[in-house]
PDB file of C-alpha atoms in Angstrom:
ATOM      1  CA  MET A   1       7.125  -1.204 -15.729  1.00 92.00           C
ATOM      2  CA  ILE A   2       6.436  -1.824 -12.052  1.00 96.00           C
ATOM      3  CA  THR A   3       6.182  -4.886  -9.836  1.00 98.00           C
ATOM      4  CA  SER A   4       3.315  -4.505  -7.353  1.00 98.00           C
ATOM      5  CA  ILE A   5       3.452  -6.301  -4.001  1.00 98.00           C
ATOM      6  CA  ILE A   6       0.250  -6.645  -1.965  1.00 98.00           C
ATOM      7  CA  PHE A   7       0.368  -7.752   1.680  1.00 98.00           C
ATOM      8  CA  SER A   8      -2.688  -9.736   2.723  1.00 98.00           C
ATOM      9  CA  LYS A   9      -3.997 -11.558   5.766  1.00 97.00           C
ATOM     10  CA  ASP A  10      -7.450 -13.170   6.083  1.00 97.00           C
ATOM     11  CA  ARG A  11      -9.277 -10.646   3.883  1.00 96.00           C
ATOM     12  CA  PRO A  12     -10.199 -12.431   0.626  1.00 97.00           C
ATOM     13  CA  LEU A  13     -13.061 -10.107  -0.327  1.00 97.00           C
ATOM     14  CA  GLN A  14     -10.957  -6.988   0.141  1.00 98.00           C
ATOM     15  CA  LEU A  15      -7.949  -8.602  -1.526  1.00 98.00           C
ATOM     16  CA  ASP A  16     -10.068  -9.418  -4.561  1.00 98.00           C
ATOM     17  CA  LEU A  17     -11.145  -5.774  -4.720  1.00 98.00           C
ATOM     18  CA  CYS A  18      -7.541  -4.582  -4.362  1.00 98.00           C
ATOM     19  CA  ILE A  19      -6.267  -6.895  -7.118  1.00 98.00           C
ATOM     20  CA  SER A  20      -9.165  -6.037  -9.419  1.00 98.00           C
ATOM     21  CA  SER A  21      -8.604  -2.312  -8.872  1.00 98.00           C
ATOM     22  CA  LEU A  22      -4.911  -2.631  -9.794  1.00 98.00           C
ATOM     23  CA  LYS A  23      -5.759  -4.579 -12.931  1.00 98.00           C
ATOM     24  CA  LYS A  24      -8.345  -1.982 -13.932  1.00 98.00           C
ATOM     25  CA  ASN A  25      -6.526   1.226 -13.060  1.00 98.00           C
ATOM     26  CA  PHE A  26      -2.772   0.712 -12.560  1.00 97.00           C
ATOM     27  CA  HIS A  27      -1.658   0.563 -16.176  1.00 95.00           C
ATOM     28  CA  ASP A  28       2.055   0.770 -15.328  1.00 95.00           C
ATOM     29  CA  THR A  29       2.213  -2.552 -13.486  1.00 96.00           C
ATOM     30  CA  ASN A  30       2.817  -5.823 -15.301  1.00 96.00           C
ATOM     31  CA  GLU A  31       3.431  -8.059 -12.276  1.00 98.00           C
ATOM     32  CA  ILE A  32       1.316  -8.463  -9.146  1.00 98.00           C
ATOM     33  CA  ILE A  33       2.592 -10.497  -6.197  1.00 98.00           C
ATOM     34  CA  VAL A  34       0.520 -11.226  -3.106  1.00 98.00           C
ATOM     35  CA  ILE A  35       2.512 -11.987   0.032  1.00 98.00           C
ATOM     36  CA  GLU A  36      -0.112 -13.693   2.156  1.00 98.00           C
ATOM     37  CA  LYS A  37      -0.436 -14.971   5.688  1.00 97.00           C
ATOM     38  CA  TYR A  38      -3.831 -16.677   5.738  1.00 97.00           C
ATOM     39  CA  SER A  39      -4.981 -18.728   8.701  1.00 95.00           C
ATOM     40  CA  GLU A  40      -6.526 -22.166   8.224  1.00 96.00           C
ATOM     41  CA  LYS A  41     -10.093 -20.847   8.311  1.00 96.00           C
ATOM     42  CA  TYR A  42      -9.365 -18.668   5.276  1.00 96.00           C
ATOM     43  CA  ARG A  43      -7.220 -21.052   3.201  1.00 96.00           C
ATOM     44  CA  HIS A  44     -10.128 -22.232   1.046  1.00 96.00           C
ATOM     45  CA  SER A  45     -10.948 -18.644   0.047  1.00 97.00           C
ATOM     46  CA  LEU A  46      -7.311 -18.158  -0.892  1.00 96.00           C
ATOM     47  CA  MET A  47      -7.518 -21.138  -3.255  1.00 96.00           C
ATOM     48  CA  ASN A  48     -10.541 -19.518  -4.899  1.00 97.00           C
ATOM     49  CA  LEU A  49      -8.585 -16.293  -5.305  1.00 97.00           C
ATOM     50  CA  LYS A  50      -5.727 -18.163  -6.950  1.00 97.00           C
ATOM     51  CA  ASN A  51      -8.135 -19.722  -9.422  1.00 97.00           C
ATOM     52  CA  GLN A  52      -9.788 -16.400 -10.161  1.00 97.00           C
ATOM     53  CA  HIS A  53      -6.535 -14.445 -10.550  1.00 98.00           C
ATOM     54  CA  GLN A  54      -4.242 -16.889 -12.309  1.00 98.00           C
ATOM     55  CA  ASP A  55      -2.051 -14.056 -13.591  1.00 98.00           C
ATOM     56  CA  VAL A  56      -1.185 -13.080  -9.997  1.00 98.00           C
ATOM     57  CA  VAL A  57       1.585 -14.733  -7.973  1.00 98.00           C
ATOM     58  CA  PHE A  58       0.550 -15.829  -4.481  1.00 98.00           C
ATOM     59  CA  TYR A  59       3.389 -16.386  -2.038  1.00 98.00           C
ATOM     60  CA  ASN A  60       3.054 -17.636   1.521  1.00 98.00           C
ATOM     61  CA  GLN A  61       4.963 -15.314   3.840  1.00 98.00           C
ATOM     62  CA  SER A  62       8.073 -16.933   5.252  1.00 97.00           C
ATOM     63  CA  LYS A  63       9.673 -16.462   8.660  1.00 96.00           C
ATOM     64  CA  SER A  64      11.145 -13.161   7.461  1.00 97.00           C
ATOM     65  CA  ILE A  65       9.033 -10.682   5.537  1.00 97.00           C
ATOM     66  CA  TYR A  66      12.218  -8.682   4.966  1.00 98.00           C
ATOM     67  CA  LYS A  67      13.869 -11.593   3.171  1.00 97.00           C
ATOM     68  CA  ASP A  68      10.683 -12.207   1.162  1.00 98.00           C
ATOM     69  CA  ILE A  69      10.764  -8.713  -0.310  1.00 98.00           C
ATOM     70  CA  LYS A  70      14.490  -8.903  -0.934  1.00 97.00           C
ATOM     71  CA  ASP A  71      14.018 -12.189  -2.793  1.00 97.00           C
ATOM     72  CA  TRP A  72      11.201 -10.805  -4.943  1.00 97.00           C
ATOM     73  CA  CYS A  73      13.369  -7.840  -5.842  1.00 97.00           C
ATOM     74  CA  LEU A  74      15.977 -10.281  -7.097  1.00 97.00           C
ATOM     75  CA  LEU A  75      13.393 -12.196  -9.117  1.00 97.00           C
ATOM     76  CA  SER A  76      11.710  -9.150 -10.645  1.00 97.00           C
ATOM     77  CA  ASN A  77      12.751  -7.899 -14.081  1.00 95.00           C
ATOM     78  CA  ASN A  78      11.338  -4.447 -13.346  1.00 96.00           C
ATOM     79  CA  ASP A  79      13.259  -1.484 -11.955  1.00 96.00           C
ATOM     80  CA  TYR A  80      10.503  -0.231  -9.658  1.00 97.00           C
ATOM     81  CA  MET A  81       8.471  -1.725  -6.822  1.00 98.00           C
ATOM     82  CA  ALA A  82       5.056  -0.575  -5.603  1.00 98.00           C
ATOM     83  CA  PHE A  83       3.607  -1.649  -2.268  1.00 98.00           C
ATOM     84  CA  PHE A  84      -0.020  -2.066  -1.249  1.00 98.00           C
ATOM     85  CA  THR A  85      -2.054  -3.643   1.541  1.00 97.00           C
ATOM     86  CA  ASP A  86      -5.205  -5.637   0.855  1.00 97.00           C
ATOM     87  CA  ASP A  87      -7.485  -2.823   2.028  1.00 97.00           C
ATOM     88  CA  ASN A  88      -6.043  -0.427  -0.561  1.00 98.00           C
ATOM     89  CA  ILE A  89      -8.179   0.500  -3.562  1.00 98.00           C
ATOM     90  CA  PHE A  90      -6.677   1.903  -6.765  1.00 98.00           C
ATOM     91  CA  TYR A  91      -9.719   4.013  -7.522  1.00 98.00           C
ATOM     92  CA  ILE A  92      -8.643   6.149 -10.520  1.00 97.00           C
ATOM     93  CA  GLY A  93      -6.862   5.076 -13.679  1.00 96.00           C
ATOM     94  CA  LEU A  94      -3.181   6.024 -13.943  1.00 90.00           C
ATOM     95  CA  LYS A  95      -0.795   5.677 -16.857  1.00 83.00           C
ATOM     96  CA  THR A  96       2.491   7.577 -16.934  1.00 83.00           C
ATOM     97  CA  ASP A  97       3.884   5.967 -20.101  1.00 75.00           C
ATOM     98  CA  ASN A  98       6.615   4.576 -17.860  1.00 71.00           C
ATOM     99  CA  ALA A  99       8.057   7.975 -17.019  1.00 85.00           C
ATOM    100  CA  TYR A 100       9.495   6.720 -13.740  1.00 89.00           C
ATOM    101  CA  GLU A 101      13.102   6.796 -14.909  1.00 87.00           C
ATOM    102  CA  LYS A 102      12.717  10.501 -15.655  1.00 89.00           C
ATOM    103  CA  ILE A 103      10.868  11.077 -12.377  1.00 92.00           C
ATOM    104  CA  PHE A 104      13.499   9.409 -10.194  1.00 93.00           C
ATOM    105  CA  LYS A 105      16.338  11.234 -11.994  1.00 90.00           C
ATOM    106  CA  HIS A 106      14.953  14.636 -11.023  1.00 88.00           C
ATOM    107  CA  PRO A 107      17.851  16.827  -9.816  1.00 89.00           C
ATOM    108  CA  TYR A 108      16.104  17.527  -6.509  1.00 88.00           C
ATOM    109  CA  GLY A 109      16.421  13.863  -5.520  1.00 94.00           C
ATOM    110  CA  VAL A 110      13.257  11.753  -5.409  1.00 97.00           C
ATOM    111  CA  CYS A 111      12.566   9.276  -2.595  1.00 98.00           C
ATOM    112  CA  CYS A 112       9.311   7.796  -3.868  1.00 98.00           C
ATOM    113  CA  VAL A 113       6.115   8.266  -5.823  1.00 97.00           C
ATOM    114  CA  SER A 114       3.083   8.412  -3.547  1.00 98.00           C
ATOM    115  CA  LEU A 115      -0.131   7.323  -5.238  1.00 98.00           C
ATOM    116  CA  ARG A 116      -2.221   8.028  -2.139  1.00 98.00           C
ATOM    117  CA  MET A 117      -1.347  11.735  -2.065  1.00 98.00           C
ATOM    118  CA  GLY A 118      -2.620  14.570  -4.258  1.00 98.00           C
ATOM    119  CA  LEU A 119      -3.979  18.082  -3.986  1.00 98.00           C
ATOM    120  CA  ASN A 120      -7.337  16.657  -2.906  1.00 98.00           C
ATOM    121  CA  ILE A 121      -5.758  15.401   0.334  1.00 98.00           C
ATOM    122  CA  ASP A 122      -6.232  17.883   3.181  1.00 97.00           C
ATOM    123  CA  ARG A 123      -7.115  15.716   6.187  1.00 94.00           C
ATOM    124  CA  ARG A 124      -5.218  13.436   8.543  1.00 92.00           C
ATOM    125  CA  SER A 125      -6.935  10.725  10.541  1.00 80.00           C
ATOM    126  CA  HIS A 126      -5.186   9.563  13.706  1.00 72.00           C
ATOM    127  CA  LEU A 127      -6.377   7.910  16.910  1.00 68.00           C
ATOM    128  CA  GLY A 128     -10.002   8.636  16.166  1.00 69.00           C
ATOM    129  CA  SER A 129      -9.575  12.325  15.353  1.00 76.00           C
ATOM    130  CA  VAL A 130      -9.458  14.050  11.968  1.00 81.00           C
ATOM    131  CA  ASP A 131      -7.150  17.049  11.643  1.00 89.00           C
ATOM    132  CA  GLU A 132      -6.215  19.437   8.860  1.00 95.00           C
ATOM    133  CA  ASP A 133      -3.239  18.340   6.750  1.00 96.00           C
ATOM    134  CA  LYS A 134      -3.197  20.585   3.687  1.00 95.00           C
ATOM    135  CA  PRO A 135      -0.408  20.755   1.115  1.00 96.00           C
ATOM    136  CA  TYR A 136       1.228  24.174   1.411  1.00 95.00           C
ATOM    137  CA  SER A 137       4.717  23.602   0.045  1.00 97.00           C
ATOM    138  CA  TYR A 138       5.094  21.934  -3.345  1.00 97.00           C
ATOM    139  CA  GLU A 139       6.175  22.544  -6.910  1.00 96.00           C
ATOM    140  CA  ASP A 140       3.778  22.109  -9.798  1.00 96.00           C
ATOM    141  CA  ALA A 141       5.510  19.950 -12.417  1.00 92.00           C
ATOM    142  CA  GLY A 142       2.724  19.436 -14.920  1.00 90.00           C
ATOM    143  CA  ASP A 143       0.947  16.147 -14.296  1.00 90.00           C
ATOM    144  CA  VAL A 144       2.593  15.725 -10.879  1.00 94.00           C
ATOM    145  CA  ILE A 145       3.604  17.772  -7.876  1.00 96.00           C
ATOM    146  CA  LEU A 146       6.983  17.674  -6.120  1.00 96.00           C
ATOM    147  CA  VAL A 147       6.687  17.723  -2.340  1.00 97.00           C
ATOM    148  CA  PRO A 148       9.727  18.497  -0.131  1.00 97.00           C
ATOM    149  CA  LYS A 149       8.986  16.255   2.834  1.00 97.00           C
ATOM    150  CA  THR A 150      11.195  18.155   5.281  1.00 97.00           C
ATOM    151  CA  GLN A 151       8.991  21.245   4.858  1.00 97.00           C
ATOM    152  CA  TYR A 152       6.213  19.427   6.725  1.00 97.00           C
ATOM    153  CA  GLY A 153       5.971  18.582  10.402  1.00 93.00           C
ATOM    154  CA  TYR A 154       6.330  15.173  11.971  1.00 89.00           C
ATOM    155  CA  GLY A 155       3.113  13.196  11.581  1.00 88.00           C
ATOM    156  CA  SER A 156       1.958  14.900   8.402  1.00 96.00           C
ATOM    157  CA  TYR A 157       1.103  12.574   5.531  1.00 97.00           C
ATOM    158  CA  TRP A 158       3.059  14.980   3.340  1.00 98.00           C
ATOM    159  CA  SER A 159       6.297  14.117   5.126  1.00 98.00           C
ATOM    160  CA  TYR A 160       5.673  10.356   5.312  1.00 98.00           C
ATOM    161  CA  SER A 161       7.685   8.935   2.447  1.00 98.00           C
ATOM    162  CA  HIS A 162       8.222   5.348   3.611  1.00 98.00           C
ATOM    163  CA  SER A 163       4.703   3.952   3.389  1.00 98.00           C
ATOM    164  CA  LEU A 164       3.349   0.623   2.109  1.00 98.00           C
ATOM    165  CA  ASP A 165       0.020   2.183   1.068  1.00 97.00           C
ATOM    166  CA  GLY A 166       0.532   2.848  -2.623  1.00 98.00           C
ATOM    167  CA  HIS A 167       4.136   4.063  -2.684  1.00 98.00           C
ATOM    168  CA  ILE A 168       6.583   3.329  -5.520  1.00 98.00           C
ATOM    169  CA  PHE A 169      10.341   3.026  -4.939  1.00 98.00           C
ATOM    170  CA  LYS A 170      13.334   2.215  -7.073  1.00 97.00           C
ATOM    171  CA  LYS A 171      14.022  -1.501  -6.780  1.00 97.00           C
ATOM    172  CA  SER A 172      17.673  -0.858  -5.995  1.00 97.00           C
ATOM    173  CA  TYR A 173      16.636   1.268  -3.006  1.00 98.00           C
ATOM    174  CA  VAL A 174      14.205  -1.391  -1.767  1.00 98.00           C
ATOM    175  CA  MET A 175      17.045  -3.921  -2.009  1.00 98.00           C
ATOM    176  CA  GLU A 176      19.287  -1.708   0.113  1.00 98.00           C
ATOM    177  CA  MET A 177      16.616  -1.307   2.783  1.00 98.00           C
ATOM    178  CA  MET A 178      15.633  -4.979   2.894  1.00 98.00           C
ATOM    179  CA  SER A 179      19.226  -6.204   2.951  1.00 98.00           C
ATOM    180  CA  GLU A 180      19.894  -4.132   6.053  1.00 98.00           C
ATOM    181  CA  LEU A 181      16.582  -5.004   7.708  1.00 97.00           C
ATOM    182  CA  TYR A 182      17.005  -8.717   6.996  1.00 97.00           C
ATOM    183  CA  TYR A 183      20.461  -8.604   8.569  1.00 97.00           C
ATOM    184  CA  LEU A 184      19.046  -6.907  11.658  1.00 97.00           C
ATOM    185  CA  ASP A 185      16.069  -9.260  11.705  1.00 96.00           C
ATOM    186  CA  LYS A 186      18.376 -12.267  11.978  1.00 95.00           C
ATOM    187  CA  HIS A 187      20.037 -10.734  15.031  1.00 95.00           C
ATOM    188  CA  PHE A 188      17.115  -9.051  16.799  1.00 95.00           C
ATOM    189  CA  SER A 189      14.055 -11.063  15.681  1.00 94.00           C
ATOM    190  CA  PHE A 190      11.822  -8.287  14.380  1.00 95.00           C
ATOM    191  CA  CYS A 191       8.072  -8.758  14.300  1.00 93.00           C
ATOM    192  CA  GLN A 192       6.813  -9.876  10.889  1.00 95.00           C
ATOM    193  CA  THR A 193       3.710  -7.869  10.009  1.00 95.00           C
ATOM    194  CA  PRO A 194       3.487  -5.230   7.252  1.00 96.00           C
ATOM    195  CA  ASN A 195       2.937  -2.623   9.984  1.00 94.00           C
ATOM    196  CA  CYS A 196       6.215  -3.650  11.588  1.00 95.00           C
ATOM    197  CA  LEU A 197       7.945  -3.609   8.217  1.00 97.00           C
ATOM    198  CA  GLU A 198       6.754  -0.061   7.582  1.00 97.00           C
ATOM    199  CA  GLU A 199       7.829   0.931  11.068  1.00 96.00           C
ATOM    200  CA  LYS A 200      11.339  -0.434  10.495  1.00 97.00           C
ATOM    201  CA  MET A 201      11.566   1.361   7.143  1.00 98.00           C
ATOM    202  CA  GLN A 202      11.421   4.712   8.971  1.00 97.00           C
ATOM    203  CA  ARG A 203      15.089   4.301   9.938  1.00 97.00           C
ATOM    204  CA  PHE A 204      15.878   5.301   6.336  1.00 98.00           C
ATOM    205  CA  TRP A 205      13.802   8.513   6.340  1.00 97.00           C
ATOM    206  CA  THR A 206      16.610  10.885   7.297  1.00 96.00           C
ATOM    207  CA  ILE A 207      19.094   9.553   4.731  1.00 96.00           C
ATOM    208  CA  SER A 208      16.668   9.271   1.815  1.00 97.00           C
ATOM    209  CA  PRO A 209      16.124  11.917  -0.896  1.00 97.00           C
ATOM    210  CA  ASN A 210      13.842  14.757   0.115  1.00 97.00           C
ATOM    211  CA  VAL A 211      11.198  14.801  -2.623  1.00 97.00           C
ATOM    212  CA  ILE A 212       7.924  12.842  -2.734  1.00 98.00           C
ATOM    213  CA  VAL A 213       6.298  12.890  -6.186  1.00 97.00           C
ATOM    214  CA  CYS A 214       2.492  12.730  -6.278  1.00 96.00           C
ATOM    215  CA  PRO A 215      -0.174  12.867  -8.969  1.00 96.00           C
ATOM    216  CA  LYS A 216      -2.293  15.996  -8.709  1.00 96.00           C
ATOM    217  CA  GLN A 217      -5.253  13.794  -7.748  1.00 97.00           C
ATOM    218  CA  SER A 218      -4.640  10.852  -5.460  1.00 98.00           C
ATOM    219  CA  VAL A 219      -5.382   7.502  -7.111  1.00 98.00           C
ATOM    220  CA  VAL A 220      -5.123   5.098  -4.148  1.00 98.00           C
ATOM    221  CA  VAL A 221      -7.089   5.116  -0.899  1.00 98.00           C
ATOM    222  CA  ASN A 222      -6.900   2.852   2.126  1.00 96.00           C
ATOM    223  CA  SER A 223     -10.339   1.856   3.437  1.00 96.00           C
ATOM    224  CA  PRO A 224      -9.757   0.543   7.000  1.00 93.00           C
ATOM    225  CA  ASN A 225     -13.048  -1.285   7.509  1.00 91.00           C
ATOM    226  CA  ASN A 226     -11.584  -3.911   9.843  1.00 90.00           C
ATOM    227  CA  ARG A 227      -8.454  -5.086  11.614  1.00 79.00           C
ATOM    228  CA  VAL A 228      -6.439  -8.256  11.083  1.00 77.00           C
ATOM    229  CA  SER A 229      -3.027  -7.253  12.435  1.00 66.00           C
ATOM    230  CA  GLU A 230      -2.003  -8.346  15.906  1.00 66.00           C
ATOM    231  CA  THR A 231       0.317  -5.324  16.186  1.00 60.00           C
ATOM    232  CA  HIS A 232      -0.228  -1.554  16.172  1.00 56.00           C
ATOM    233  CA  GLN A 233      -3.524  -1.582  18.028  1.00 55.00           C
ATOM    234  CA  GLU A 234      -3.551   2.218  17.902  1.00 54.00           C
ATOM    235  CA  ASN A 235      -4.456   2.092  14.204  1.00 56.00           C
ATOM    236  CA  MET A 236      -8.166   2.787  13.945  1.00 59.00           C
ATOM    237  CA  SER A 237     -10.582   0.752  11.813  1.00 56.00           C
ATOM    238  CA  GLY A 238     -14.302   0.224  11.368  1.00 47.00           C
ATOM    239  CA  GLU A 239     -15.257   3.562  12.903  1.00 72.00           C
ATOM    240  CA  LYS A 240     -17.870   4.301  10.250  1.00 82.00           C
ATOM    241  CA  TYR A 241     -18.335   1.166   8.130  1.00 85.00           C
ATOM    242  CA  ASP A 242     -17.396  -1.778  10.327  1.00 91.00           C
ATOM    243  CA  TYR A 243     -17.328  -5.142   8.569  1.00 91.00           C
ATOM    244  CA  THR A 244     -15.516  -7.924  10.390  1.00 92.00           C
ATOM    245  CA  PRO A 245     -13.226 -10.344   8.529  1.00 94.00           C
ATOM    246  CA  GLU A 246     -15.605 -13.171   9.487  1.00 95.00           C
ATOM    247  CA  GLN A 247     -18.592 -11.362   7.947  1.00 95.00           C
ATOM    248  CA  MET A 248     -16.648 -10.685   4.795  1.00 94.00           C
ATOM    249  CA  LEU A 249     -15.452 -14.291   4.550  1.00 97.00           C
ATOM    250  CA  ASP A 250     -19.092 -15.450   4.632  1.00 96.00           C
ATOM    251  CA  ILE A 251     -19.965 -13.003   1.863  1.00 97.00           C
ATOM    252  CA  TYR A 252     -16.977 -14.094  -0.219  1.00 97.00           C
ATOM    253  CA  SER A 253     -17.871 -17.769   0.275  1.00 96.00           C
ATOM    254  CA  GLN A 254     -21.351 -17.038  -1.115  1.00 96.00           C
ATOM    255  CA  GLY A 255     -19.701 -16.058  -4.402  1.00 96.00           C
ATOM    256  CA  LYS A 256     -20.288 -12.327  -4.039  1.00 97.00           C
ATOM    257  CA  ARG A 257     -17.652  -9.781  -5.012  1.00 98.00           C
ATOM    258  CA  ILE A 258     -17.222  -6.007  -4.732  1.00 98.00           C
ATOM    259  CA  ASP A 259     -17.510  -4.074  -7.983  1.00 98.00           C
ATOM    260  CA  ILE A 260     -15.300  -0.973  -7.850  1.00 98.00           C
ATOM    261  CA  ASP A 261     -17.567   0.813 -10.314  1.00 97.00           C
ATOM    262  CA  LEU A 262     -20.385   0.774  -7.738  1.00 98.00           C
ATOM    263  CA  LEU A 263     -18.351   2.508  -5.015  1.00 97.00           C
ATOM    264  CA  ASP A 264     -18.357   6.219  -4.194  1.00 96.00           C
ATOM    265  CA  PHE A 265     -14.963   7.933  -4.401  1.00 97.00           C
ATOM    266  CA  SER A 266     -16.340  11.430  -4.985  1.00 95.00           C
ATOM    267  CA  SER A 267     -14.836  13.007  -1.872  1.00 95.00           C
ATOM    268  CA  ILE A 268     -11.469  11.451  -0.992  1.00 97.00           C
ATOM    269  CA  ARG A 269      -9.698  13.859   1.354  1.00 97.00           C
ATOM    270  CA  CYS A 270      -7.589  11.505   3.472  1.00 96.00           C
ATOM    271  CA  PRO A 271      -5.301   8.584   2.516  1.00 96.00           C
ATOM    272  CA  HIS A 272      -7.028   6.496   5.206  1.00 94.00           C
ATOM    273  CA  GLN A 273     -10.727   7.030   4.601  1.00 93.00           C
ATOM    274  CA  GLU A 274     -13.414   4.425   5.143  1.00 94.00           C
ATOM    275  CA  ILE A 275     -15.464   3.606   2.068  1.00 94.00           C
ATOM    276  CA  ASP A 276     -18.784   1.792   2.343  1.00 95.00           C
ATOM    277  CA  ILE A 277     -17.405  -1.081   0.286  1.00 96.00           C
ATOM    278  CA  MET A 278     -20.518  -3.211   0.835  1.00 95.00           C
ATOM    279  CA  LYS A 279     -22.363  -0.899  -1.558  1.00 95.00           C
ATOM    280  CA  GLY A 280     -20.353  -2.523  -4.314  1.00 97.00           C
ATOM    281  CA  LEU A 281     -21.535  -6.085  -3.645  1.00 96.00           C
ATOM    282  CA  LYS A 282     -22.880  -8.010  -6.601  1.00 92.00           C
TER     283      LYS A 282
END
């Protein structure tokens, strides 16, 4: 089974949707941990979330996000770790019958399983533009495809193995990465956002196995309807369906929630694709 870690900051309505989507569709996870960094204005909503999702562990992010992940690896009884952000939606059911041991023992050498990639993905969104990003080099392996990341150019989603948007890694590998990053963090004072964490993880790209395993149809999408991070201002959000965290807090405080079954996922072509999540309010 898999331990799922969700990073969340000041987005209770979206976090509720993310958690609910994992519970509904990610049948291979038996442990969900939210590493949160909620400001005072949002603390009450976080208490409501804890009451609603009592089977989820909520952990207040410490001074080192790298140490937090390392510690949760040590506490987890599972051999695999999946990472999500609170604006991820697990939109299609997935059950592999815990075939991850077989997947990661593939002779080609597997770096990760990417749940956000699939043959339906053919677009890349960056800095306000949408460009073609089709899969052209892969091996069909039945229910999954094997993607050699070094066959794709820099910037392609198909080469981007070290992502926190729905990627699964062996726990032992996550431990290796976080041990090194925590050591460096103590000496160089890294920034502590999930975006920074993902950025620092790229140092391991060149020495990691070459293959990314994906389902034939992506099952996770990131819907960037708003921004909460104080870093990486180049990441676009709210270009089509802009809902501010303050608006969404008001909606959450009214007792409304987003029902995944009311959302439209009929044409997912990009891992970062805005969904009109307000259509799911009930």
